[in-house]
Amino acid sequence: MIDHVHDLDAVREATERLLSATGKLDNAAVAEPSRLPGWSRGHVLAHLSRNADALVNVLQGRPMYASSETRDADIDRDAPRPLAEQLADLRGSGDGFLTAAGAPADWSRTITMRNGVTDSASRVPFRRWVEIELHHVDLGIGYELEDLPEEFVIRENDFLAERFAGHSAVPPTTAVTADGRLWTTGGGADAGPVVVRGSATDILGWLCGRRDGSGLTAEGGPLPVLPPL
């Protein structure tokens, strides 16, 4: 059962962590490369601001983005802005999302995301939480996967394992932690089954494409190469 109110509280907390951390940067640091290929830190911050606007569109029944080209152009336009403008936009757009998500609504309704992906409206706050946490890591400013809340790590692993379930490029795969947590995914490729062992954090890094899987071990075959998200 998804608790969207709980997730909105998590979004608030994650946003404040992000704003506090980025507030310690300067204009030169914002212009430096992030951990995402081809993107500066300014690109990451601009994306987070525009993503908040886009999720308001989703909640209010409009297309998430006018087009993929518009989405990319808006990020490129906003990326070079000085830190003060980035922070003001990040806070303002984040507040706009929280206001829209706090309005009375039918949270069981189906919403449409980018590229025609559908989901329950109740999962939109969690999707925003994901954007904030993972892109905070992508900034490369001292916040790492190990710093993510444990609840977030477990739930994002759940989400990503579900996303890759049955994928034609991924063999049947079970990821297992030392304390017995497990996630099953893949199943469409003619190989395996593969058992992947490691910490929940290293499993997350592999599932979300932030780590190469060197902290994991694989049995029954090589560590599966996952398609991009």
PDB file of C-alpha atoms in Angstrom:
ATOM      1  CA  MET A   1       0.000   0.000   0.000  1.00  0.00           C
ATOM      2  CA  ILE A   2       1.578   3.306  -1.069  1.00  0.00           C
ATOM      3  CA  ASP A   3       1.294   6.117   1.488  1.00  0.00           C
ATOM      4  CA  HIS A   4       1.569   9.273  -0.612  1.00  0.00           C
ATOM      5  CA  VAL A   5       1.392  11.533   2.458  1.00  0.00           C
ATOM      6  CA  HIS A   6       4.400   9.780   3.971  1.00  0.00           C
ATOM      7  CA  ASP A   7       6.240  10.080   0.670  1.00  0.00           C
ATOM      8  CA  LEU A   8       5.496  13.795   0.430  1.00  0.00           C
ATOM      9  CA  ASP A   9       7.109  14.239   3.850  1.00  0.00           C
ATOM     10  CA  ALA A  10      10.134  12.356   2.528  1.00  0.00           C
ATOM     11  CA  VAL A  11      10.222  14.666  -0.508  1.00  0.00           C
ATOM     12  CA  ARG A  12      10.259  17.707   1.791  1.00  0.00           C
ATOM     13  CA  GLU A  13      13.139  16.301   3.825  1.00  0.00           C
ATOM     14  CA  ALA A  14      15.142  15.266   0.765  1.00  0.00           C
ATOM     15  CA  THR A  15      14.598  18.674  -0.846  1.00  0.00           C
ATOM     16  CA  GLU A  16      15.892  20.455   2.250  1.00  0.00           C
ATOM     17  CA  ARG A  17      18.990  18.224   2.308  1.00  0.00           C
ATOM     18  CA  LEU A  18      19.604  19.025  -1.340  1.00  0.00           C
ATOM     19  CA  LEU A  19      19.104  22.769  -0.903  1.00  0.00           C
ATOM     20  CA  SER A  20      21.374  22.833   2.143  1.00  0.00           C
ATOM     21  CA  ALA A  21      24.125  20.969   0.311  1.00  0.00           C
ATOM     22  CA  THR A  22      23.933  22.956  -2.927  1.00  0.00           C
ATOM     23  CA  GLY A  23      23.776  26.198  -0.986  1.00  0.00           C
ATOM     24  CA  LYS A  24      27.412  25.603   0.003  1.00  0.00           C
ATOM     25  CA  LEU A  25      28.554  25.630  -3.637  1.00  0.00           C
ATOM     26  CA  ASP A  26      29.555  28.622  -5.737  1.00  0.00           C
ATOM     27  CA  ASN A  27      28.968  29.581  -9.355  1.00  0.00           C
ATOM     28  CA  ALA A  28      32.142  27.870 -10.525  1.00  0.00           C
ATOM     29  CA  ALA A  29      31.185  24.597  -8.841  1.00  0.00           C
ATOM     30  CA  VAL A  30      27.730  24.650 -10.447  1.00  0.00           C
ATOM     31  CA  ALA A  31      29.359  24.915 -13.872  1.00  0.00           C
ATOM     32  CA  GLU A  32      31.611  21.895 -13.249  1.00  0.00           C
ATOM     33  CA  PRO A  33      30.763  18.432 -14.611  1.00  0.00           C
ATOM     34  CA  SER A  34      28.364  16.239 -12.671  1.00  0.00           C
ATOM     35  CA  ARG A  35      28.611  12.451 -12.613  1.00  0.00           C
ATOM     36  CA  LEU A  36      26.134  12.239 -15.485  1.00  0.00           C
ATOM     37  CA  PRO A  37      27.891  12.183 -18.879  1.00  0.00           C
ATOM     38  CA  GLY A  38      27.549  15.487 -20.711  1.00  0.00           C
ATOM     39  CA  TRP A  39      25.794  17.246 -17.857  1.00  0.00           C
ATOM     40  CA  SER A  40      27.170  19.931 -15.571  1.00  0.00           C
ATOM     41  CA  ARG A  41      25.863  20.294 -12.037  1.00  0.00           C
ATOM     42  CA  GLY A  42      23.773  23.116 -13.447  1.00  0.00           C
ATOM     43  CA  HIS A  43      22.118  20.657 -15.831  1.00  0.00           C
ATOM     44  CA  VAL A  44      21.233  18.369 -12.915  1.00  0.00           C
ATOM     45  CA  LEU A  45      19.738  21.230 -10.892  1.00  0.00           C
ATOM     46  CA  ALA A  46      17.818  22.552 -13.894  1.00  0.00           C
ATOM     47  CA  HIS A  47      16.458  19.069 -14.573  1.00  0.00           C
ATOM     48  CA  LEU A  48      15.248  18.764 -10.984  1.00  0.00           C
ATOM     49  CA  SER A  49      13.419  22.081 -11.212  1.00  0.00           C
ATOM     50  CA  ARG A  50      11.782  21.253 -14.521  1.00  0.00           C
ATOM     51  CA  ASN A  51      10.909  17.754 -13.277  1.00  0.00           C
ATOM     52  CA  ALA A  52       8.940  19.305 -10.412  1.00  0.00           C
ATOM     53  CA  ASP A  53       6.964  21.369 -12.928  1.00  0.00           C
ATOM     54  CA  ALA A  54       6.460  18.294 -15.104  1.00  0.00           C
ATOM     55  CA  LEU A  55       5.064  16.249 -12.223  1.00  0.00           C
ATOM     56  CA  VAL A  56       2.594  19.040 -11.481  1.00  0.00           C
ATOM     57  CA  ASN A  57       1.456  18.658 -15.091  1.00  0.00           C
ATOM     58  CA  VAL A  58       1.035  14.924 -14.530  1.00  0.00           C
ATOM     59  CA  LEU A  59      -1.019  15.389 -11.379  1.00  0.00           C
ATOM     60  CA  GLN A  60      -3.243  17.932 -13.099  1.00  0.00           C
ATOM     61  CA  GLY A  61      -3.886  15.785 -16.167  1.00  0.00           C
ATOM     62  CA  ARG A  62      -1.613  17.540 -18.663  1.00  0.00           C
ATOM     63  CA  PRO A  63       1.243  16.009 -20.685  1.00  0.00           C
ATOM     64  CA  MET A  64       4.361  15.697 -18.567  1.00  0.00           C
ATOM     65  CA  TYR A  65       6.437  17.581 -21.161  1.00  0.00           C
ATOM     66  CA  ALA A  66       5.373  19.294 -24.362  1.00  0.00           C
ATOM     67  CA  SER A  67       7.934  17.090 -26.133  1.00  0.00           C
ATOM     68  CA  SER A  68      11.278  15.424 -25.505  1.00  0.00           C
ATOM     69  CA  GLU A  69      12.917  18.217 -27.482  1.00  0.00           C
ATOM     70  CA  THR A  70      11.305  20.877 -25.310  1.00  0.00           C
ATOM     71  CA  ARG A  71      12.361  19.046 -22.151  1.00  0.00           C
ATOM     72  CA  ASP A  72      15.988  18.902 -23.284  1.00  0.00           C
ATOM     73  CA  ALA A  73      15.993  22.502 -24.520  1.00  0.00           C
ATOM     74  CA  ASP A  74      14.629  23.786 -21.208  1.00  0.00           C
ATOM     75  CA  ILE A  75      17.364  21.981 -19.278  1.00  0.00           C
ATOM     76  CA  ASP A  76      20.084  23.311 -21.590  1.00  0.00           C
ATOM     77  CA  ARG A  77      18.626  26.821 -21.277  1.00  0.00           C
ATOM     78  CA  ASP A  78      18.576  26.783 -17.489  1.00  0.00           C
ATOM     79  CA  ALA A  79      21.840  24.936 -16.833  1.00  0.00           C
ATOM     80  CA  PRO A  80      24.227  27.962 -17.065  1.00  0.00           C
ATOM     81  CA  ARG A  81      22.374  30.065 -14.494  1.00  0.00           C
ATOM     82  CA  PRO A  82      24.252  31.263 -11.394  1.00  0.00           C
ATOM     83  CA  LEU A  83      23.788  29.402  -8.126  1.00  0.00           C
ATOM     84  CA  ALA A  84      21.326  31.877  -6.601  1.00  0.00           C
ATOM     85  CA  GLU A  85      18.955  31.487  -9.549  1.00  0.00           C
ATOM     86  CA  GLN A  86      19.289  27.706  -9.491  1.00  0.00           C
ATOM     87  CA  LEU A  87      18.457  27.572  -5.789  1.00  0.00           C
ATOM     88  CA  ALA A  88      15.494  29.932  -6.094  1.00  0.00           C
ATOM     89  CA  ASP A  89      14.090  27.877  -8.957  1.00  0.00           C
ATOM     90  CA  LEU A  90      14.694  24.582  -7.171  1.00  0.00           C
ATOM     91  CA  ARG A  91      12.884  25.787  -4.054  1.00  0.00           C
ATOM     92  CA  GLY A  92      10.064  27.487  -5.947  1.00  0.00           C
ATOM     93  CA  SER A  93       9.375  24.576  -8.282  1.00  0.00           C
ATOM     94  CA  GLY A  94       9.661  22.134  -5.384  1.00  0.00           C
ATOM     95  CA  ASP A  95       7.147  24.126  -3.369  1.00  0.00           C
ATOM     96  CA  GLY A  96       4.868  24.175  -6.403  1.00  0.00           C
ATOM     97  CA  PHE A  97       4.987  20.392  -6.594  1.00  0.00           C
ATOM     98  CA  LEU A  98       4.252  19.997  -2.874  1.00  0.00           C
ATOM     99  CA  THR A  99       1.303  22.373  -3.145  1.00  0.00           C
ATOM    100  CA  ALA A 100      -0.148  20.525  -6.134  1.00  0.00           C
ATOM    101  CA  ALA A 101       0.409  17.153  -4.497  1.00  0.00           C
ATOM    102  CA  GLY A 102      -1.160  18.362  -1.266  1.00  0.00           C
ATOM    103  CA  ALA A 103      -4.479  19.203  -2.907  1.00  0.00           C
ATOM    104  CA  PRO A 104      -7.425  16.817  -2.360  1.00  0.00           C
ATOM    105  CA  ALA A 105      -7.441  14.245  -5.146  1.00  0.00           C
ATOM    106  CA  ASP A 106      -8.281  10.701  -6.121  1.00  0.00           C
ATOM    107  CA  TRP A 107      -4.919   9.085  -5.466  1.00  0.00           C
ATOM    108  CA  SER A 108      -6.061   5.766  -6.921  1.00  0.00           C
ATOM    109  CA  ARG A 109      -6.461   7.250 -10.410  1.00  0.00           C
ATOM    110  CA  THR A 110      -4.123   6.340 -13.251  1.00  0.00           C
ATOM    111  CA  ILE A 111      -1.751   9.024 -14.475  1.00  0.00           C
ATOM    112  CA  THR A 112       0.417   9.161 -17.595  1.00  0.00           C
ATOM    113  CA  MET A 113       4.115   9.859 -17.370  1.00  0.00           C
ATOM    114  CA  ARG A 114       6.694  10.527 -20.078  1.00  0.00           C
ATOM    115  CA  ASN A 115       6.703   8.222 -23.109  1.00  0.00           C
ATOM    116  CA  GLY A 116       3.201   6.975 -22.309  1.00  0.00           C
ATOM    117  CA  VAL A 117       4.186   5.166 -19.095  1.00  0.00           C
ATOM    118  CA  THR A 118       1.184   4.841 -16.774  1.00  0.00           C
ATOM    119  CA  ASP A 119       1.137   4.520 -13.005  1.00  0.00           C
ATOM    120  CA  SER A 120      -1.007   5.178  -9.972  1.00  0.00           C
ATOM    121  CA  ALA A 121      -1.172   8.822  -8.911  1.00  0.00           C
ATOM    122  CA  SER A 122      -0.206   7.645  -5.429  1.00  0.00           C
ATOM    123  CA  ARG A 123       3.287   6.776  -6.677  1.00  0.00           C
ATOM    124  CA  VAL A 124       4.047  10.264  -8.050  1.00  0.00           C
ATOM    125  CA  PRO A 125       5.447  11.547  -4.713  1.00  0.00           C
ATOM    126  CA  PHE A 126       7.779   8.546  -4.559  1.00  0.00           C
ATOM    127  CA  ARG A 127       8.893   9.232  -8.131  1.00  0.00           C
ATOM    128  CA  ARG A 128       9.791  12.790  -7.094  1.00  0.00           C
ATOM    129  CA  TRP A 129      11.660  11.432  -4.079  1.00  0.00           C
ATOM    130  CA  VAL A 130      13.673   9.218  -6.419  1.00  0.00           C
ATOM    131  CA  GLU A 131      14.601  12.160  -8.618  1.00  0.00           C
ATOM    132  CA  ILE A 132      15.831  14.221  -5.688  1.00  0.00           C
ATOM    133  CA  GLU A 133      17.830  11.487  -3.956  1.00  0.00           C
ATOM    134  CA  LEU A 134      19.579   9.978  -6.970  1.00  0.00           C
ATOM    135  CA  HIS A 135      20.363  13.304  -8.607  1.00  0.00           C
ATOM    136  CA  HIS A 136      21.727  14.600  -5.296  1.00  0.00           C
ATOM    137  CA  VAL A 137      24.220  11.735  -5.584  1.00  0.00           C
ATOM    138  CA  ASP A 138      24.840  12.614  -9.248  1.00  0.00           C
ATOM    139  CA  LEU A 139      25.992  16.101  -8.269  1.00  0.00           C
ATOM    140  CA  GLY A 140      29.157  14.594  -6.780  1.00  0.00           C
ATOM    141  CA  ILE A 141      29.257  16.928  -3.787  1.00  0.00           C
ATOM    142  CA  GLY A 142      29.681  14.435  -0.953  1.00  0.00           C
ATOM    143  CA  TYR A 143      26.265  12.762  -0.834  1.00  0.00           C
ATOM    144  CA  GLU A 144      26.672   9.105  -1.771  1.00  0.00           C
ATOM    145  CA  LEU A 145      24.432   6.070  -2.172  1.00  0.00           C
ATOM    146  CA  GLU A 146      25.465   5.033   1.337  1.00  0.00           C
ATOM    147  CA  ASP A 147      23.899   8.260   2.657  1.00  0.00           C
ATOM    148  CA  LEU A 148      20.449   7.452   1.253  1.00  0.00           C
ATOM    149  CA  PRO A 149      17.733   6.571   3.775  1.00  0.00           C
ATOM    150  CA  GLU A 150      17.415   2.803   4.222  1.00  0.00           C
ATOM    151  CA  GLU A 151      13.694   2.895   3.415  1.00  0.00           C
ATOM    152  CA  PHE A 152      14.447   4.639   0.144  1.00  0.00           C
ATOM    153  CA  VAL A 153      17.090   2.090  -0.863  1.00  0.00           C
ATOM    154  CA  ILE A 154      14.765  -0.859  -0.235  1.00  0.00           C
ATOM    155  CA  ARG A 155      11.803   0.711  -2.013  1.00  0.00           C
ATOM    156  CA  GLU A 156      13.804   1.874  -5.002  1.00  0.00           C
ATOM    157  CA  ASN A 157      15.244  -1.617  -5.356  1.00  0.00           C
ATOM    158  CA  ASP A 158      11.672  -2.929  -5.290  1.00  0.00           C
ATOM    159  CA  PHE A 159      10.681  -0.430  -7.979  1.00  0.00           C
ATOM    160  CA  LEU A 160      13.636  -1.089 -10.274  1.00  0.00           C
ATOM    161  CA  ALA A 161      13.409  -4.865  -9.928  1.00  0.00           C
ATOM    162  CA  GLU A 162       9.778  -4.582 -11.003  1.00  0.00           C
ATOM    163  CA  ARG A 163      10.760  -2.329 -13.887  1.00  0.00           C
ATOM    164  CA  PHE A 164      13.217  -4.867 -15.329  1.00  0.00           C
ATOM    165  CA  ALA A 165      10.994  -7.888 -14.646  1.00  0.00           C
ATOM    166  CA  GLY A 166      10.516  -9.945 -17.816  1.00  0.00           C
ATOM    167  CA  HIS A 167      12.895  -7.738 -19.821  1.00  0.00           C
ATOM    168  CA  SER A 168      14.080  -9.505 -22.956  1.00  0.00           C
ATOM    169  CA  ALA A 169      17.714  -8.487 -22.378  1.00  0.00           C
ATOM    170  CA  VAL A 170      17.936  -9.597 -18.742  1.00  0.00           C
ATOM    171  CA  PRO A 171      18.181 -13.247 -17.639  1.00  0.00           C
ATOM    172  CA  PRO A 172      16.213 -14.492 -14.623  1.00  0.00           C
ATOM    173  CA  THR A 173      18.016 -12.779 -11.759  1.00  0.00           C
ATOM    174  CA  THR A 174      17.710 -12.804  -7.983  1.00  0.00           C
ATOM    175  CA  ALA A 175      19.601 -10.168  -5.983  1.00  0.00           C
ATOM    176  CA  VAL A 176      20.241 -11.163  -2.366  1.00  0.00           C
ATOM    177  CA  THR A 177      21.686  -9.330   0.642  1.00  0.00           C
ATOM    178  CA  ALA A 178      23.484 -10.946   3.580  1.00  0.00           C
ATOM    179  CA  ASP A 179      20.493 -10.292   5.841  1.00  0.00           C
ATOM    180  CA  GLY A 180      18.150 -12.159   3.507  1.00  0.00           C
ATOM    181  CA  ARG A 181      16.474  -9.409   1.516  1.00  0.00           C
ATOM    182  CA  LEU A 182      15.947 -10.401  -2.072  1.00  0.00           C
ATOM    183  CA  TRP A 183      14.687  -9.003  -5.344  1.00  0.00           C
ATOM    184  CA  THR A 184      13.801 -10.965  -8.467  1.00  0.00           C
ATOM    185  CA  THR A 185      13.983  -9.362 -11.869  1.00  0.00           C
ATOM    186  CA  GLY A 186      14.626 -10.054 -15.537  1.00  0.00           C
ATOM    187  CA  GLY A 187      13.517 -13.346 -16.991  1.00  0.00           C
ATOM    188  CA  GLY A 188      13.255 -12.592 -20.687  1.00  0.00           C
ATOM    189  CA  ALA A 189      16.782 -13.496 -21.793  1.00  0.00           C
ATOM    190  CA  ASP A 190      17.771 -17.080 -22.558  1.00  0.00           C
ATOM    191  CA  ALA A 191      20.458 -17.447 -19.889  1.00  0.00           C
ATOM    192  CA  GLY A 192      20.857 -17.902 -16.160  1.00  0.00           C
ATOM    193  CA  PRO A 193      19.330 -18.045 -13.675  1.00  0.00           C
ATOM    194  CA  VAL A 194      21.785 -15.679 -11.989  1.00  0.00           C
ATOM    195  CA  VAL A 195      22.087 -14.967  -8.275  1.00  0.00           C
ATOM    196  CA  VAL A 196      23.613 -11.574  -7.414  1.00  0.00           C
ATOM    197  CA  ARG A 197      24.931 -11.017  -3.888  1.00  0.00           C
ATOM    198  CA  GLY A 198      25.891  -7.802  -2.149  1.00  0.00           C
ATOM    199  CA  SER A 199      24.635  -4.967   0.012  1.00  0.00           C
ATOM    200  CA  ALA A 200      21.285  -3.339  -0.688  1.00  0.00           C
ATOM    201  CA  THR A 201      23.177  -0.146  -1.550  1.00  0.00           C
ATOM    202  CA  ASP A 202      25.461  -1.864  -4.073  1.00  0.00           C
ATOM    203  CA  ILE A 203      22.439  -3.616  -5.564  1.00  0.00           C
ATOM    204  CA  LEU A 204      20.773  -0.221  -5.939  1.00  0.00           C
ATOM    205  CA  GLY A 205      23.893   1.215  -7.589  1.00  0.00           C
ATOM    206  CA  TRP A 206      23.815  -1.600 -10.143  1.00  0.00           C
ATOM    207  CA  LEU A 207      20.044  -1.433 -10.747  1.00  0.00           C
ATOM    208  CA  CYS A 208      20.016   2.349 -11.238  1.00  0.00           C
ATOM    209  CA  GLY A 209      23.197   2.485 -13.325  1.00  0.00           C
ATOM    210  CA  ARG A 210      25.250   4.484 -10.828  1.00  0.00           C
ATOM    211  CA  ARG A 211      27.784   1.698 -10.198  1.00  0.00           C
ATOM    212  CA  ASP A 212      29.413  -0.971 -12.331  1.00  0.00           C
ATOM    213  CA  GLY A 213      28.585  -3.822  -9.983  1.00  0.00           C
ATOM    214  CA  SER A 214      32.170  -4.366  -8.824  1.00  0.00           C
ATOM    215  CA  GLY A 215      30.884  -4.585  -5.242  1.00  0.00           C
ATOM    216  CA  LEU A 216      28.643  -7.523  -6.178  1.00  0.00           C
ATOM    217  CA  THR A 217      29.240 -11.199  -6.863  1.00  0.00           C
ATOM    218  CA  ALA A 218      27.298 -13.236  -9.414  1.00  0.00           C
ATOM    219  CA  GLU A 219      26.582 -16.979  -9.453  1.00  0.00           C
ATOM    220  CA  GLY A 220      25.213 -18.935 -12.404  1.00  0.00           C
ATOM    221  CA  GLY A 221      26.538 -16.489 -14.979  1.00  0.00           C
ATOM    222  CA  PRO A 222      28.069 -13.038 -15.348  1.00  0.00           C
ATOM    223  CA  LEU A 223      26.500 -10.029 -13.686  1.00  0.00           C
ATOM    224  CA  PRO A 224      23.656  -9.064 -16.029  1.00  0.00           C
ATOM    225  CA  VAL A 225      24.093  -5.900 -18.048  1.00  0.00           C
ATOM    226  CA  LEU A 226      20.980  -3.844 -17.455  1.00  0.00           C
ATOM    227  CA  PRO A 227      19.402  -1.616 -20.117  1.00  0.00           C
ATOM    228  CA  PRO A 228      19.469   2.132 -19.450  1.00  0.00           C
ATOM    229  CA  LEU A 229      16.579   3.574 -17.474  1.00  0.00           C
TER     230      LEU A 229
END
